[in-house]
mmCIF file of C-alpha atoms and ligand atoms in Angstrom:
data_model
loop_
_atom_site.group_PDB
_atom_site.id
_atom_site.type_symbol
_atom_site.label_atom_id
_atom_site.label_comp_id
_atom_site.label_asym_id
_atom_site.label_seq_id
_atom_site.Cartn_x
_atom_site.Cartn_y
_atom_site.Cartn_z
ATOM 1 C CA MET A 1106 47.352 -31.853 -8.442
ATOM 2 C CA ASP A 1107 45.471 -29.886 -11.112
ATOM 3 C CA ASN A 1108 42.452 -32.039 -10.608
ATOM 4 C CA GLN A 1109 42.412 -31.414 -6.886
ATOM 5 C CA LEU A 1110 42.646 -27.716 -7.492
ATOM 6 C CA ALA A 1111 39.738 -27.868 -9.923
ATOM 7 C CA ASP A 1112 37.710 -29.805 -7.358
ATOM 8 C CA THR A 1113 38.346 -27.200 -4.686
ATOM 9 C CA LYS A 1114 37.334 -24.475 -7.071
ATOM 10 C CA LYS A 1115 34.148 -26.333 -7.857
ATOM 11 C CA GLU A 1116 33.402 -26.743 -4.180
ATOM 12 C CA VAL A 1117 33.976 -23.063 -3.510
ATOM 13 C CA LEU A 1118 31.777 -22.170 -6.451
ATOM 14 C CA LEU A 1119 29.024 -24.490 -5.239
ATOM 15 C CA GLN A 1120 29.227 -23.095 -1.728
ATOM 16 C CA TRP A 1121 29.057 -19.593 -3.078
ATOM 17 C CA LEU A 1122 26.032 -20.450 -5.215
ATOM 18 C CA SER A 1123 24.226 -22.099 -2.337
ATOM 19 C CA LEU A 1124 24.654 -18.900 -0.336
ATOM 20 C CA VAL A 1125 24.046 -16.350 -3.046
ATOM 21 C CA GLY A 1126 21.380 -18.277 -4.960
ATOM 22 C CA PRO A 1127 18.689 -17.975 -2.285
ATOM 23 C CA ALA A 1128 19.653 -14.357 -1.681
ATOM 24 C CA ILE A 1129 19.128 -13.554 -5.353
ATOM 25 C CA LEU A 1130 15.783 -15.340 -5.296
ATOM 26 C CA LEU A 1131 14.775 -13.323 -2.237
ATOM 27 C CA VAL A 1132 15.726 -10.056 -3.902
ATOM 28 C CA ILE A 1133 13.666 -10.989 -6.957
ATOM 29 C CA LEU A 1134 10.754 -11.896 -4.703
ATOM 30 C CA PHE A 1135 10.990 -8.580 -2.855
ATOM 31 C CA ILE A 1136 11.104 -6.592 -6.071
ATOM 32 C CA PHE A 1137 8.067 -8.499 -7.263
ATOM 33 C CA LEU A 1138 6.146 -7.845 -4.039
ATOM 34 C CA GLU A 1139 7.152 -4.192 -3.893
ATOM 35 C CA VAL A 1140 6.107 -3.486 -7.439
ATOM 36 C CA LYS A 1141 2.766 -5.218 -7.167
ATOM 37 C CA PRO A 1142 0.908 -2.643 -5.023
ATOM 38 C CA PHE A 1143 1.493 0.013 -7.646
ATOM 39 C CA GLN A 1144 -0.454 -1.855 -10.262
ATOM 40 C CA VAL A 1145 -4.217 -1.881 -10.158
ATOM 41 C CA SER A 1146 -4.165 -5.626 -10.027
ATOM 42 C CA ASP A 1147 -6.293 -6.217 -6.975
ATOM 43 C CA PRO A 1148 -9.956 -6.525 -7.860
ATOM 44 C CA TYR A 1149 -11.109 -4.429 -4.892
ATOM 45 C CA SER A 1150 -9.304 -1.228 -5.948
ATOM 46 C CA LYS A 1151 -10.157 -1.862 -9.565
ATOM 47 C CA ASN A 1152 -13.853 -2.085 -8.758
ATOM 48 C CA VAL A 1153 -13.733 0.967 -6.485
ATOM 49 C CA LEU A 1154 -12.127 3.017 -9.253
ATOM 50 C CA SER A 1155 -14.751 1.872 -11.745
ATOM 51 C CA LEU A 1156 -17.640 2.993 -9.522
ATOM 52 C CA GLN A 1157 -19.239 6.417 -9.462
ATOM 53 C CA GLY A 1158 -18.781 7.801 -5.945
ATOM 54 C CA ASP A 1159 -21.297 9.992 -4.161
ATOM 55 C CA PRO A 1160 -19.434 12.735 -2.235
ATOM 56 C CA VAL A 1161 -22.454 13.454 -0.030
ATOM 57 C CA LYS A 1162 -22.553 9.877 1.210
ATOM 58 C CA GLY A 1163 -18.772 9.985 1.357
ATOM 59 C CA LYS A 1164 -18.894 12.957 3.689
ATOM 60 C CA GLY A 1165 -21.172 11.018 6.027
ATOM 61 C CA ILE A 1166 -18.807 8.059 6.024
ATOM 62 C CA PHE A 1167 -15.898 10.405 6.663
ATOM 63 C CA GLN A 1168 -17.574 12.096 9.589
ATOM 64 C CA MET A 1169 -18.463 8.770 11.171
ATOM 65 C CA ASN A 1170 -15.118 7.036 10.692
ATOM 66 C CA CYS A 1171 -12.357 9.474 9.997
ATOM 67 C CA ALA A 1172 -13.144 12.950 11.301
ATOM 68 C CA GLY A 1173 -12.197 12.016 14.865
ATOM 69 C CA CYS A 1174 -8.579 11.925 13.766
ATOM 70 C CA HIS A 1175 -8.611 13.952 10.570
ATOM 71 C CA ALA A 1176 -11.035 16.844 11.031
ATOM 72 C CA SER A 1177 -9.010 19.897 10.063
ATOM 73 C CA PRO A 1178 -10.210 22.531 12.559
ATOM 74 C CA MET A 1179 -9.082 20.516 15.560
ATOM 75 C CA LYS A 1180 -5.648 21.314 16.860
ATOM 76 C CA SER A 1181 -5.287 18.124 18.854
ATOM 77 C CA GLN A 1182 -5.970 15.859 15.926
ATOM 78 C CA VAL A 1183 -4.243 12.488 15.721
ATOM 79 C CA GLY A 1184 -3.937 12.259 11.962
ATOM 80 C CA PRO A 1185 -2.778 14.842 9.412
ATOM 81 C CA SER A 1186 -5.260 17.157 7.743
ATOM 82 C CA LEU A 1187 -6.624 15.645 4.569
ATOM 83 C CA ASP A 1188 -7.308 18.959 2.862
ATOM 84 C CA LYS A 1189 -6.186 18.653 -0.758
ATOM 85 C CA ILE A 1190 -5.053 15.100 -0.091
ATOM 86 C CA SER A 1191 -5.678 14.142 -3.715
ATOM 87 C CA GLN A 1192 -2.918 16.534 -4.778
ATOM 88 C CA HIS A 1193 -0.204 14.451 -3.197
ATOM 89 C CA LYS A 1194 -1.734 11.003 -3.037
ATOM 90 C CA SER A 1195 -3.111 8.963 -5.910
ATOM 91 C CA ASP A 1196 -6.575 7.424 -5.782
ATOM 92 C CA LEU A 1197 -4.937 4.076 -5.361
ATOM 93 C CA GLY A 1198 -2.715 5.438 -2.616
ATOM 94 C CA ILE A 1199 -5.740 6.727 -0.705
ATOM 95 C CA ILE A 1200 -7.609 3.430 -1.069
ATOM 96 C CA ASN A 1201 -4.543 1.583 0.093
ATOM 97 C CA GLN A 1202 -4.122 3.911 3.068
ATOM 98 C CA VAL A 1203 -7.688 3.259 4.201
ATOM 99 C CA VAL A 1204 -7.832 -0.512 3.758
ATOM 100 C CA SER A 1205 -4.260 -1.581 4.494
ATOM 101 C CA GLY A 1206 -3.845 -0.646 8.160
ATOM 102 C CA GLN A 1207 -0.133 -0.225 7.507
ATOM 103 C CA THR A 1208 0.301 3.108 9.290
ATOM 104 C CA PRO A 1209 -0.726 2.737 12.910
ATOM 105 C CA PRO A 1210 -2.378 4.307 14.833
ATOM 106 C CA MET A 1211 -4.696 4.661 11.855
ATOM 107 C CA PRO A 1212 -6.839 1.524 11.931
ATOM 108 C CA GLN A 1213 -7.623 -0.745 9.017
ATOM 109 C CA PHE A 1214 -11.026 -0.024 7.494
ATOM 110 C CA GLN A 1215 -13.061 -2.413 5.411
ATOM 111 C CA PRO A 1216 -15.632 -0.325 3.582
ATOM 112 C CA ASN A 1217 -17.449 -2.094 0.776
ATOM 113 C CA GLU A 1218 -16.569 -1.022 -2.746
ATOM 114 C CA GLN A 1219 -19.381 1.519 -3.070
ATOM 115 C CA GLU A 1220 -18.598 3.061 0.337
ATOM 116 C CA MET A 1221 -14.935 3.355 -0.595
ATOM 117 C CA ALA A 1222 -15.866 5.003 -3.904
ATOM 118 C CA ASP A 1223 -18.102 7.476 -2.042
ATOM 119 C CA LEU A 1224 -15.359 8.228 0.464
ATOM 120 C CA LEU A 1225 -12.813 8.711 -2.306
ATOM 121 C CA SER A 1226 -15.059 11.090 -4.213
ATOM 122 C CA TYR A 1227 -15.492 13.156 -1.045
ATOM 123 C CA LEU A 1228 -11.755 13.184 -0.276
ATOM 124 C CA LYS A 1229 -11.045 14.412 -3.802
ATOM 125 C CA LYS A 1230 -13.280 17.415 -3.227
ATOM 126 C CA ILE A 1231 -11.718 18.653 0.017
HETATM 127 C C1 HEC B 1429 -7.272 6.654 15.024
HETATM 128 C C2 HEC B 1429 -7.060 7.806 14.215
HETATM 129 C C3 HEC B 1429 -7.348 7.729 12.727
HETATM 130 C C4 HEC B 1429 -8.537 7.426 12.107
HETATM 131 C C5 HEC B 1429 -9.873 7.020 12.756
HETATM 132 C C6 HEC B 1429 -8.302 7.563 10.689
HETATM 133 N N1 HEC B 1429 -7.008 7.958 10.469
HETATM 134 FE FE1 HEC B 1429 -6.174 8.358 8.643
HETATM 135 N N2 HEC B 1429 -4.384 8.688 9.551
HETATM 136 C C7 HEC B 1429 -4.158 8.663 10.909
HETATM 137 C C8 HEC B 1429 -2.744 8.913 11.140
HETATM 138 C C9 HEC B 1429 -2.055 8.955 12.506
HETATM 139 C C10 HEC B 1429 -2.161 9.082 9.865
HETATM 140 C C11 HEC B 1429 -0.684 9.326 9.554
HETATM 141 C C12 HEC B 1429 -0.089 7.955 9.366
HETATM 142 C C13 HEC B 1429 1.324 8.003 8.892
HETATM 143 O O1 HEC B 1429 1.513 8.141 7.682
HETATM 144 O O2 HEC B 1429 2.199 7.874 9.727
HETATM 145 C C14 HEC B 1429 -3.220 8.949 8.895
HETATM 146 C C15 HEC B 1429 -3.017 9.089 7.534
HETATM 147 C C16 HEC B 1429 -4.039 9.102 6.607
HETATM 148 C C17 HEC B 1429 -3.884 9.395 5.196
HETATM 149 C C18 HEC B 1429 -2.579 9.761 4.501
HETATM 150 C C19 HEC B 1429 -2.356 11.246 4.700
HETATM 151 C C20 HEC B 1429 -1.199 11.767 3.887
HETATM 152 O O3 HEC B 1429 -0.993 12.995 3.964
HETATM 153 O O4 HEC B 1429 -0.523 10.999 3.198
HETATM 154 C C21 HEC B 1429 -5.116 9.292 4.621
HETATM 155 C C22 HEC B 1429 -5.469 9.505 3.154
HETATM 156 C C23 HEC B 1429 -6.037 8.934 5.665
HETATM 157 N N3 HEC B 1429 -5.352 8.829 6.854
HETATM 158 C C24 HEC B 1429 -7.383 8.739 5.463
HETATM 159 C C25 HEC B 1429 -8.267 8.315 6.451
HETATM 160 C C26 HEC B 1429 -9.648 7.997 6.194
HETATM 161 C C27 HEC B 1429 -10.325 8.129 4.856
HETATM 162 C C28 HEC B 1429 -10.168 7.573 7.380
HETATM 163 C C29 HEC B 1429 -11.580 7.073 7.639
HETATM 164 C C30 HEC B 1429 -12.012 5.938 6.839
HETATM 165 C C31 HEC B 1429 -9.111 7.663 8.384
HETATM 166 N N4 HEC B 1429 -7.970 8.103 7.776
HETATM 167 C C32 HEC B 1429 -9.264 7.372 9.722
HETATM 168 C C33 HEC B 1429 -5.084 8.439 11.901
HETATM 169 C C34 HEC B 1429 -6.394 8.062 11.685
#
């Protein structure tokens, strides 16, 4: 009788583990993936941050690619004004915003590292 009871307990425990085990693994995976973007671990951002940007070139890149949606004097603009953007977004956050394409309708851009550094240096001045 006792043995049977112990067996049932074991079974219940195993069932529970088989359900909860993968869930725990998933949670760990999610935490890992969520935390990752906040570290400068990707070589692209790291290189961009190590480069000296040219705000004059950056302005040109901005006017060609971004001003259509972000130019501040326009009332009908699609995107928010980027005046003083560097006060509420980190360098890494700005890079991520430009290259990730995670906030439609803003498209994903793929500037090379120097272009991104130029753009960033311009955005930090406005
Ligand atoms: C098609 C229109 C469009 C273009 C082109 C565009 N954006 Fe955006 N952008 C948006 C929209 C819309 C948002 C708001 C997205 C959201 O957070 O929901 C945004 C958000 C941003 C933000 C975050 C603003 C904040 O206050 O957090 C930054 C930074 C930014 N864009 C930079 C750029 C840069 C740099 C370029 C050019 C390389 C660019 N965008 C081109 C539409 C655009």
